[in-house]
Short mmCIF file of C-alpha atoms in Angstrom, two decimals:
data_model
loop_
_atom_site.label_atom_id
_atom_site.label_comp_id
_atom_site.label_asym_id
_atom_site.label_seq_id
_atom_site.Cartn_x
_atom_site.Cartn_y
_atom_site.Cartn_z
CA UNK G 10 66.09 88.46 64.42
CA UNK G 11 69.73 87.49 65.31
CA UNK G 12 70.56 89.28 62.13
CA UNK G 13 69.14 92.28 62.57
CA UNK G 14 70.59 92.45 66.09
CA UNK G 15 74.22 91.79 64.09
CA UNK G 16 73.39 94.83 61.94
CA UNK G 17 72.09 96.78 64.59
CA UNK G 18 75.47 95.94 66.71
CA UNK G 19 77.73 97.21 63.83
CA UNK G 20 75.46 100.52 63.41
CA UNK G 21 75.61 101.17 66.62
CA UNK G 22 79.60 100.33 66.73
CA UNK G 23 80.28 102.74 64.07
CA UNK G 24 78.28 105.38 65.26
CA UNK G 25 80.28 105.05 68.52
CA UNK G 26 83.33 105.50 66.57
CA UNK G 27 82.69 108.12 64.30
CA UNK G 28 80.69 110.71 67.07
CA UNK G 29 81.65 113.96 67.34
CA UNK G 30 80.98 113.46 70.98
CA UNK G 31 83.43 110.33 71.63
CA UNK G 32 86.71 111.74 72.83
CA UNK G 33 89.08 111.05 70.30
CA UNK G 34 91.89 109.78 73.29
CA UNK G 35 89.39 107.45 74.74
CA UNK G 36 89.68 103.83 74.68
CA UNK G 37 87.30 102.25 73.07
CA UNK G 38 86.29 98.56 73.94
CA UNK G 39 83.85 95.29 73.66
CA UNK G 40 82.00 95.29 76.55
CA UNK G 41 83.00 91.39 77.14
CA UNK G 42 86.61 93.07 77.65
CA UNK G 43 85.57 95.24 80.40
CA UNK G 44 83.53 93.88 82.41
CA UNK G 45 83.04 90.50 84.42
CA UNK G 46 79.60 88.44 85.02
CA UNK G 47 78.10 87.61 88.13
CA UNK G 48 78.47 83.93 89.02
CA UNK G 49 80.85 83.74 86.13
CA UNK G 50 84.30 83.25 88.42
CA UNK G 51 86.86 80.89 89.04
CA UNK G 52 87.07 79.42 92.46
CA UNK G 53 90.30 78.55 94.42
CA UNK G 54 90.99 75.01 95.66
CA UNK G 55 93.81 73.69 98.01
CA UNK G 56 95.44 70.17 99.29
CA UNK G 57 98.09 68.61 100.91
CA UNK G 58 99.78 65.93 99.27
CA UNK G 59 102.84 63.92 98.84
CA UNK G 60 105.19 63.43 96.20
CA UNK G 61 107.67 60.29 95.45
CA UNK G 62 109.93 59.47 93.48
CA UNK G 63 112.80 62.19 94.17
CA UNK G 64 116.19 60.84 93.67
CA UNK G 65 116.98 62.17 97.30
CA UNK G 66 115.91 65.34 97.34
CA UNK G 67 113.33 65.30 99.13
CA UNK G 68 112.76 66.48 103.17
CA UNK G 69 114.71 65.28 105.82
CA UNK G 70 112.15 63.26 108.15
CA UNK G 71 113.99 64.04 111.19
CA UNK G 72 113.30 68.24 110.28
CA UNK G 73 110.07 67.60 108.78
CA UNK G 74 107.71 65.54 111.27
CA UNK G 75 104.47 66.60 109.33
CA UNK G 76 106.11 64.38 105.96
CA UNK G 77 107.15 61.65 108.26
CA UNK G 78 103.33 61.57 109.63
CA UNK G 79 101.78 61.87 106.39
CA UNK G 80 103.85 59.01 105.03
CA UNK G 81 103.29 56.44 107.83
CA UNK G 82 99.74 57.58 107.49
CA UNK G 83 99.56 56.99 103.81
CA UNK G 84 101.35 53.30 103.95
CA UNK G 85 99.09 52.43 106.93
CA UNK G 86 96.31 52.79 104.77
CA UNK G 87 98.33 50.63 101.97
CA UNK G 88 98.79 47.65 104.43
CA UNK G 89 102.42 49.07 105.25
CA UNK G 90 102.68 49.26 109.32
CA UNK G 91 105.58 51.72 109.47
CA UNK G 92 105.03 52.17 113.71
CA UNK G 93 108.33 52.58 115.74
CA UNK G 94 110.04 51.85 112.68
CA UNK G 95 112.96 54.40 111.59
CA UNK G 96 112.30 55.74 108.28
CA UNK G 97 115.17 57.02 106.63
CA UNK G 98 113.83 57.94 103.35
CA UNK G 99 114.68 61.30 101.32
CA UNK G 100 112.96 60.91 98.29
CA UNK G 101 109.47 62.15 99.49
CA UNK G 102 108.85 65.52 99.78
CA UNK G 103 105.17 67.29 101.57
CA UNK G 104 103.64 69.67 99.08
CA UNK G 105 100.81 72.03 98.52
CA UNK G 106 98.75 71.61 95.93
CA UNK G 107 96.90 74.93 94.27
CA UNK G 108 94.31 75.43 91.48
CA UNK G 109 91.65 77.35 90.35
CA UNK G 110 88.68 75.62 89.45
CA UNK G 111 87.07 76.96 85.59
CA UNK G 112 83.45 78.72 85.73
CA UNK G 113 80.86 76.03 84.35
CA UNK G 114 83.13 72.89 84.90
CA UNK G 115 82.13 69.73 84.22
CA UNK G 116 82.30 66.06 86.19
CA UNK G 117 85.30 64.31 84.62
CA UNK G 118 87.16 67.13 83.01
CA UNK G 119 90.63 68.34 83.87
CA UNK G 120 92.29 71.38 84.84
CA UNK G 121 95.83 72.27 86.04
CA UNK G 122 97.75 72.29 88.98
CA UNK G 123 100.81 73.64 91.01
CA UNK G 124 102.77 71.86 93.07
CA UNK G 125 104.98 74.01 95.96
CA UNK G 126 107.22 71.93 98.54
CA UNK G 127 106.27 72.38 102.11
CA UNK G 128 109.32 71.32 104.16
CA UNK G 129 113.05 71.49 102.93
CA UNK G 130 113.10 69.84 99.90
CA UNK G 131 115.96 70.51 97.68
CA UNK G 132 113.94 69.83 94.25
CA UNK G 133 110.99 68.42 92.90
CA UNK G 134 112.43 67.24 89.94
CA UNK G 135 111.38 63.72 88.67
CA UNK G 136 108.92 63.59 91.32
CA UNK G 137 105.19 62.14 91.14
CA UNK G 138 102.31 63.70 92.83
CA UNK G 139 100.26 60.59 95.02
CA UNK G 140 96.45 60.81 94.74
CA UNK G 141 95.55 64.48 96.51
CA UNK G 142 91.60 65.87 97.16
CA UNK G 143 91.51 69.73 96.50
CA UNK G 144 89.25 71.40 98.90
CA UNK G 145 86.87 74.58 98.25
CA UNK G 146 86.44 77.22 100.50
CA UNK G 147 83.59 75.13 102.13
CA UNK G 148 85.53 72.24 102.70
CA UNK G 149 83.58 70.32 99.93
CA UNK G 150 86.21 67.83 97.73
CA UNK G 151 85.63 69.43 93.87
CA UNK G 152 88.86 67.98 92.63
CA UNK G 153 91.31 64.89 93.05
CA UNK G 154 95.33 66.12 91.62
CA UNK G 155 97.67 62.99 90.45
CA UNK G 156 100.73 63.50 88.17
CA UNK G 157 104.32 63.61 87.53
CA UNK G 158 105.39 67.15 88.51
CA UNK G 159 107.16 69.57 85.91
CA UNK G 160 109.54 72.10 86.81
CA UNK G 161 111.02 75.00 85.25
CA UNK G 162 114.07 75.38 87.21
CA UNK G 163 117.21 72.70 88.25
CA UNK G 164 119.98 72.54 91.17
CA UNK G 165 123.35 70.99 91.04
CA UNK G 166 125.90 71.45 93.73
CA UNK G 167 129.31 69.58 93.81
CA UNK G 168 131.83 70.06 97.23
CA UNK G 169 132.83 73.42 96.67
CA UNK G 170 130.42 75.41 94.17
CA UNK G 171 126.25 74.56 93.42
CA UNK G 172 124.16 76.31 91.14
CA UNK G 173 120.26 76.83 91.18
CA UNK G 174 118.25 78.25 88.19
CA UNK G 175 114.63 79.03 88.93
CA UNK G 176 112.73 77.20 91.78
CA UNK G 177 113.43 73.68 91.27
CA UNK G 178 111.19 73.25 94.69
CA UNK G 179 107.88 74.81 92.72
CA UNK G 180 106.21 72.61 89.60
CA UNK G 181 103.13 72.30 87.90
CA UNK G 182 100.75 69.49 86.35
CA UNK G 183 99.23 69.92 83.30
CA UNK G 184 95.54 69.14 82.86
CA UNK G 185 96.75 66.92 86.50
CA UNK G 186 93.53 67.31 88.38
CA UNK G 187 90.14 65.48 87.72
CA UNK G 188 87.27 67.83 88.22
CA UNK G 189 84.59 65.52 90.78
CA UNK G 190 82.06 67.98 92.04
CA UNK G 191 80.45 70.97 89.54
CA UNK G 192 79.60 74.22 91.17
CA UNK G 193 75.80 74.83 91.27
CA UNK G 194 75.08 77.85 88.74
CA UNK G 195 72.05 78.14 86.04
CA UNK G 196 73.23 80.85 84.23
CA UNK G 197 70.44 80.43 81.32
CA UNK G 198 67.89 80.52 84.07
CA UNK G 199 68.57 84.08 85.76
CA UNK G 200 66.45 86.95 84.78
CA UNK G 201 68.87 89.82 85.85
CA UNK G 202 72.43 89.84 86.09
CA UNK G 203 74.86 92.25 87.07
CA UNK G 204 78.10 92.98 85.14
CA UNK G 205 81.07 94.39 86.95
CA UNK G 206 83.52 96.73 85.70
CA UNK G 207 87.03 95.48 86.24
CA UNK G 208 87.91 99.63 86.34
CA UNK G 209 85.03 100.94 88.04
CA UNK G 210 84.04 104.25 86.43
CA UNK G 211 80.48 106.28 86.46
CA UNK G 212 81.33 107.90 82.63
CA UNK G 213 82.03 103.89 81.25
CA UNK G 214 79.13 102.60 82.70
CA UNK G 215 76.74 105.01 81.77
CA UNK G 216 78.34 104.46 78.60
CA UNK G 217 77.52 100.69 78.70
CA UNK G 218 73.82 101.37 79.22
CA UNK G 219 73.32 103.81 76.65
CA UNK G 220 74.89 101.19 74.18
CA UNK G 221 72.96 98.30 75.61
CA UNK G 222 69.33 99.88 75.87
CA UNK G 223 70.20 101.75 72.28
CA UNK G 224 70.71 98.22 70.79
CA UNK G 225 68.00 96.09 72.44
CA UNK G 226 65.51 99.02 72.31
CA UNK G 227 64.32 98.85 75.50
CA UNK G 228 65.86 100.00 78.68
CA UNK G 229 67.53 96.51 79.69
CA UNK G 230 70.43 98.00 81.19
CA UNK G 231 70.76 100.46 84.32
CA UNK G 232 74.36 101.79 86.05
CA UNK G 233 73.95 101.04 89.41
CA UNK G 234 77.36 102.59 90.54
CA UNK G 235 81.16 102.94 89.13
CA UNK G 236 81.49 99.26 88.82
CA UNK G 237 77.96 97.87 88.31
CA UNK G 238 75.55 97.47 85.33
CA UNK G 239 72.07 95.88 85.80
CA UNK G 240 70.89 93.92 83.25
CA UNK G 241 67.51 92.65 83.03
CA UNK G 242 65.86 90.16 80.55
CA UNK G 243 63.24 92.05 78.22
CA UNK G 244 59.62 90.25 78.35
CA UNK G 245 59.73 90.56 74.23
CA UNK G 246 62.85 89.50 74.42
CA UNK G 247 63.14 86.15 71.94
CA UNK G 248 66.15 83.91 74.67
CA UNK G 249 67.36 83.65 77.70
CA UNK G 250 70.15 85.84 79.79
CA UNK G 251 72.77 83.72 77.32
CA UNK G 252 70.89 85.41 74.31
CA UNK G 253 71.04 88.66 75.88
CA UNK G 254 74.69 88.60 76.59
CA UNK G 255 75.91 87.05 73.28
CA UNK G 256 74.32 89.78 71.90
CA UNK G 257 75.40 92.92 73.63
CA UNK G 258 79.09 91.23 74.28
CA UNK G 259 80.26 92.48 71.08
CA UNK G 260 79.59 96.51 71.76
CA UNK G 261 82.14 98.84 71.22
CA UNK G 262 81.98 101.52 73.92
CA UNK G 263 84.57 104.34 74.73
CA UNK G 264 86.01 103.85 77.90
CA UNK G 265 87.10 106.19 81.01
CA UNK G 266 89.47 106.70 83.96
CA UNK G 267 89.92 108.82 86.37
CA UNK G 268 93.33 110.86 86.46
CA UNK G 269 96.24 108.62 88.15
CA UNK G 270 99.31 108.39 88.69
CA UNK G 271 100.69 104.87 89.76
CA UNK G 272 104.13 104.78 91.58
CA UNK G 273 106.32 101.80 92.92
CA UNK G 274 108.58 102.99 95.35
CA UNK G 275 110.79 99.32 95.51
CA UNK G 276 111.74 99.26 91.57
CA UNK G 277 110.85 103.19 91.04
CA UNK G 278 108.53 102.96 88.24
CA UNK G 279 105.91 105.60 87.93
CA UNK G 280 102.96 105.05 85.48
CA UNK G 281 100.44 108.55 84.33
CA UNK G 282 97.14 108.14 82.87
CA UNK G 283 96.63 110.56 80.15
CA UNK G 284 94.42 112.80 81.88
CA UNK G 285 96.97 113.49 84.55
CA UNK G 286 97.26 117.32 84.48
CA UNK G 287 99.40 119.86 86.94
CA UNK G 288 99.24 123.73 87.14
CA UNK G 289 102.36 125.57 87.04
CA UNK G 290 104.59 125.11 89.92
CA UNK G 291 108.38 126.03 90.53
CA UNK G 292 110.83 123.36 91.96
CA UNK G 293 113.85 122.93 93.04
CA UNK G 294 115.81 119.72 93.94
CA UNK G 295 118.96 119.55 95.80
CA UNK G 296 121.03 116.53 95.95
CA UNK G 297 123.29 115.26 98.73
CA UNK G 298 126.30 112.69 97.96
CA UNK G 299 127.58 111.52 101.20
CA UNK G 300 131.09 108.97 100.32
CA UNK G 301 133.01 107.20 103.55
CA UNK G 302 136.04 105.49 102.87
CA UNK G 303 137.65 103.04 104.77
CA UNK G 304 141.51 103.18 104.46
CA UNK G 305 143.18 101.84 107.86
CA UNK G 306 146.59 101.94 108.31
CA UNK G 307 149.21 99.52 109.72
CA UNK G 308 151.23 101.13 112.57
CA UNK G 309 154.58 99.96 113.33
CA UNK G 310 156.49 100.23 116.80
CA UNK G 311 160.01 101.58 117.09
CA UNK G 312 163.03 99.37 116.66
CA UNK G 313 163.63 97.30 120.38
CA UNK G 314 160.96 98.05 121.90
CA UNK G 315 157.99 96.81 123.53
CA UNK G 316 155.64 97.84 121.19
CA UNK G 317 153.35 95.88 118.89
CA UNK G 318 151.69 95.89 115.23
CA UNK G 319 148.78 97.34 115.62
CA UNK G 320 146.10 98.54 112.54
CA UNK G 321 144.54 102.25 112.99
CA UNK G 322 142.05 103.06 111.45
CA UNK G 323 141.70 106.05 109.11
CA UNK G 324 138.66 107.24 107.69
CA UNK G 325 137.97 109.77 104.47
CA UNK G 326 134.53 111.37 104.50
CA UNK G 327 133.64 113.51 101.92
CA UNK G 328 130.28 115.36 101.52
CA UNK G 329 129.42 116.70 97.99
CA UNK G 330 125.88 118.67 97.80
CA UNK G 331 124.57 120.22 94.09
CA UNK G 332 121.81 122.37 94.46
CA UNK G 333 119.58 122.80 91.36
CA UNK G 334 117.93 126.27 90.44
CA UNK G 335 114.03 126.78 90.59
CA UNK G 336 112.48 125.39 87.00
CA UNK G 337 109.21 126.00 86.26
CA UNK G 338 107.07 123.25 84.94
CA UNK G 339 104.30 125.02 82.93
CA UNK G 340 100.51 123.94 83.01
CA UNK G 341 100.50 121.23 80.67
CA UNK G 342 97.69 120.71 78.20
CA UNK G 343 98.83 116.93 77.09
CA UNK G 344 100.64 113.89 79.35
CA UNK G 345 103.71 114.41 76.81
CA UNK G 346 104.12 118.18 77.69
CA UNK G 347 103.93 116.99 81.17
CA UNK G 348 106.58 114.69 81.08
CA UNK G 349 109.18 116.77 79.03
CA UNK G 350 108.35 119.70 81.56
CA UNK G 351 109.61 116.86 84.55
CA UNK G 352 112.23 115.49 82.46
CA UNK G 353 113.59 119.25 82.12
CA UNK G 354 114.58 119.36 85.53
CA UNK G 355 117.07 116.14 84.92
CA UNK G 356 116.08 114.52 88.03
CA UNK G 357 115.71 110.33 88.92
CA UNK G 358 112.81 108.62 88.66
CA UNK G 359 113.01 108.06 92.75
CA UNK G 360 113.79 111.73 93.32
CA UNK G 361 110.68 112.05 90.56
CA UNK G 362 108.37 110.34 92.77
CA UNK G 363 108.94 112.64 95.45
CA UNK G 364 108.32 115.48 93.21
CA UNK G 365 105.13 114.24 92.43
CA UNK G 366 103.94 114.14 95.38
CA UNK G 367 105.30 117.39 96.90
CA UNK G 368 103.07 119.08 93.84
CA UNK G 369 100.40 117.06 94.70
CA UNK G 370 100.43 118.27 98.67
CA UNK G 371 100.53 121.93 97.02
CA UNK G 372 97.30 121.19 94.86
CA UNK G 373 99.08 121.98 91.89
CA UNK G 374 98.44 118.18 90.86
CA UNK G 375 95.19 117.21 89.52
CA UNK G 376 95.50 113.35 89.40
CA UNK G 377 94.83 110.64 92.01
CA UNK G 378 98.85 109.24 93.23
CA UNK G 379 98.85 105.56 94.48
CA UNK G 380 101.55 104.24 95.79
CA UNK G 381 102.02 100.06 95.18
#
């Protein structure tokens, strides 16, 4: 059976492939690339710990009352009364401590951590992380962090100059947290599942059910929406839901997206999708160069008299505008005779941006424009 499903799956691949219907621009994809499982997540876990051993570093107690606390609270519980005493220290710093906790973990395995100071530590270099319980979003304990702490940057400052490369005050521990509570999930005992699309889109997931229902033989799979797919266990059907999805994983199916155009105004990158198209427009772009200069002047008073030094100041303003004739940017048929069509005009890519979205008020612009 499982290998006629493996020569069904490579049929059915290269039939995908070689279709007259499959766009010959479109993606295509395993379906274990594309989508995402239900219950099949990592989960995000938090503490608040301490780590020792700077070679003074660390916070300042005096500026940081919540390390003081923590370490008279920690030494209390060692036998160590620290009460009314003046603790001077400055080689313990207060840190968070961040992971994300694997799908399927088990009881006494390890994952990673990351270590980020809290107060006004300097660096966390040579430090060790003390014994630290991760909480879940319910407040459970699902993980207990210990470790020396790793950084990838360093600080050194003498009397007059310092240096800093990276973020000395930011570490992480590898494999530095033991896994103590599993997260309760049966995934061999479900009887449907739902698989998300990480780029929801109605054309890919129909596309996903077709391939899944034409390889199974049986209509297993139903698109729900843009970003969900149905699957549900076939009573012939010779496994469980782990079967099922080891076998349909491997499917090759051709991908879609909507038309978009993806634009950071802070760094000015702009990003099109290949099915970004625009209708032809005219535009013009004028450019304004405003330069003040600062040049004062030092004024001297006439020979015996009363007068003093004074500094006036003189100021050189100079405006230079270039105006730029209409171009025409043509309908374009591909994404490349779009962008030479833009790149015609000899134009920024923050002045391009603005373009963009002046054609796109005038409907000339058939594409979808977010703006990170």
């Amino acid at each position: 059976m499982r290998l006629i499903r493996t020569i069904a799956a490579a049929t059915l691949s290269l039939a995908l492939t070689l279709s007259p219907m499959a766009s010959a621009q479109a993606a295509p994809a395993r379906i274990k690339d594309i989508v995402d499982m239900e219950g099949v997540r990592e989960n995000q876990l938090v503490g608040y710990g301490l780590v020792v051993g700077l070679n003074g570093t660390g916070d300042s107690l005096n500026n940081s009352p919540f390390t003081k606390q923590s370490l008279q609270s920690m030494l209390e519980r060692l036998g160590v009364n620290t009460q009314g005493e003046n603790v001077r220290t400055a080689n313990v710093a207060a840190v968070m401590v961040t992971a994300n906790l694997p799908p399927f973990s088990t009881q006494g395995s390890r994952m990673d951590v990351s270590v980020a100071a809290l107060g006004d530590a300097d660096s966390l270099q040579g430090g060790t992380l003390l014994v630290t319980p991760l909480l879940g979003a319910d407040g459970e304990v699902y993980a207990i962090a210990q470790g020396p702490v790793l950084i990838n940057g360093f600080s050194a400052q003498g009397d007059a100059a310092s240096v800093i490369s990276g973020v000395p005050t930011t570490g992480r521990i590898s494999s530095g947290a033991l896994i103590e509570r599993e997260i309760d999930f049966h995934l061999g005992s479900q009887h449907t599942l739902r698989l998300a699309l990480r780029n929801p889109d109605l054309t890919t997931a129909r596309r996903i059910a077709l391939a899944v229902n034409d390889f199974i033989g049986a209509p297993t799979a139903v698109p729900e929406d843009p970003a969900t797919v149905r699957l549900t266990l076939p009573r012939n059907f010779n496994g469980n839901i782990v079967d099922l999805l080891t076998d349909i994983e491997q499917l090759i199916v051709q991908t879609d997206q909507t038309a978009k155009i993806v634009i950071d105004e802070n760094s000015g990158i702009i990003v099109m999708g290949k099915d970004v198209r625009v209708s032809s427009v005219a535009v013009a772009q004028s450019n304004l160069t405003v330069t003040i200069a600062e040049n004062p002047e030092v004024v001297q008073p006439n020979p015996l008299t009363l007068g003093e030094t004074a500094v006036e100041p003189n100021t050189n303003l100079n405006v230079n505008q270039s105006d730029t004739a209409l171009q025409v940017v043509n309908e374009s048929v591909t994404l490349q005779q779009l962008v030479d069509g833009l790149n015609a005009l000899g134009i920024s890519p923050r002045d391009l941006i603005a373009i963009l979205q002046a054609i796109k008020a005038t409907g000339a612009l058939q594409a979808e424009i977010e703006v990170l």
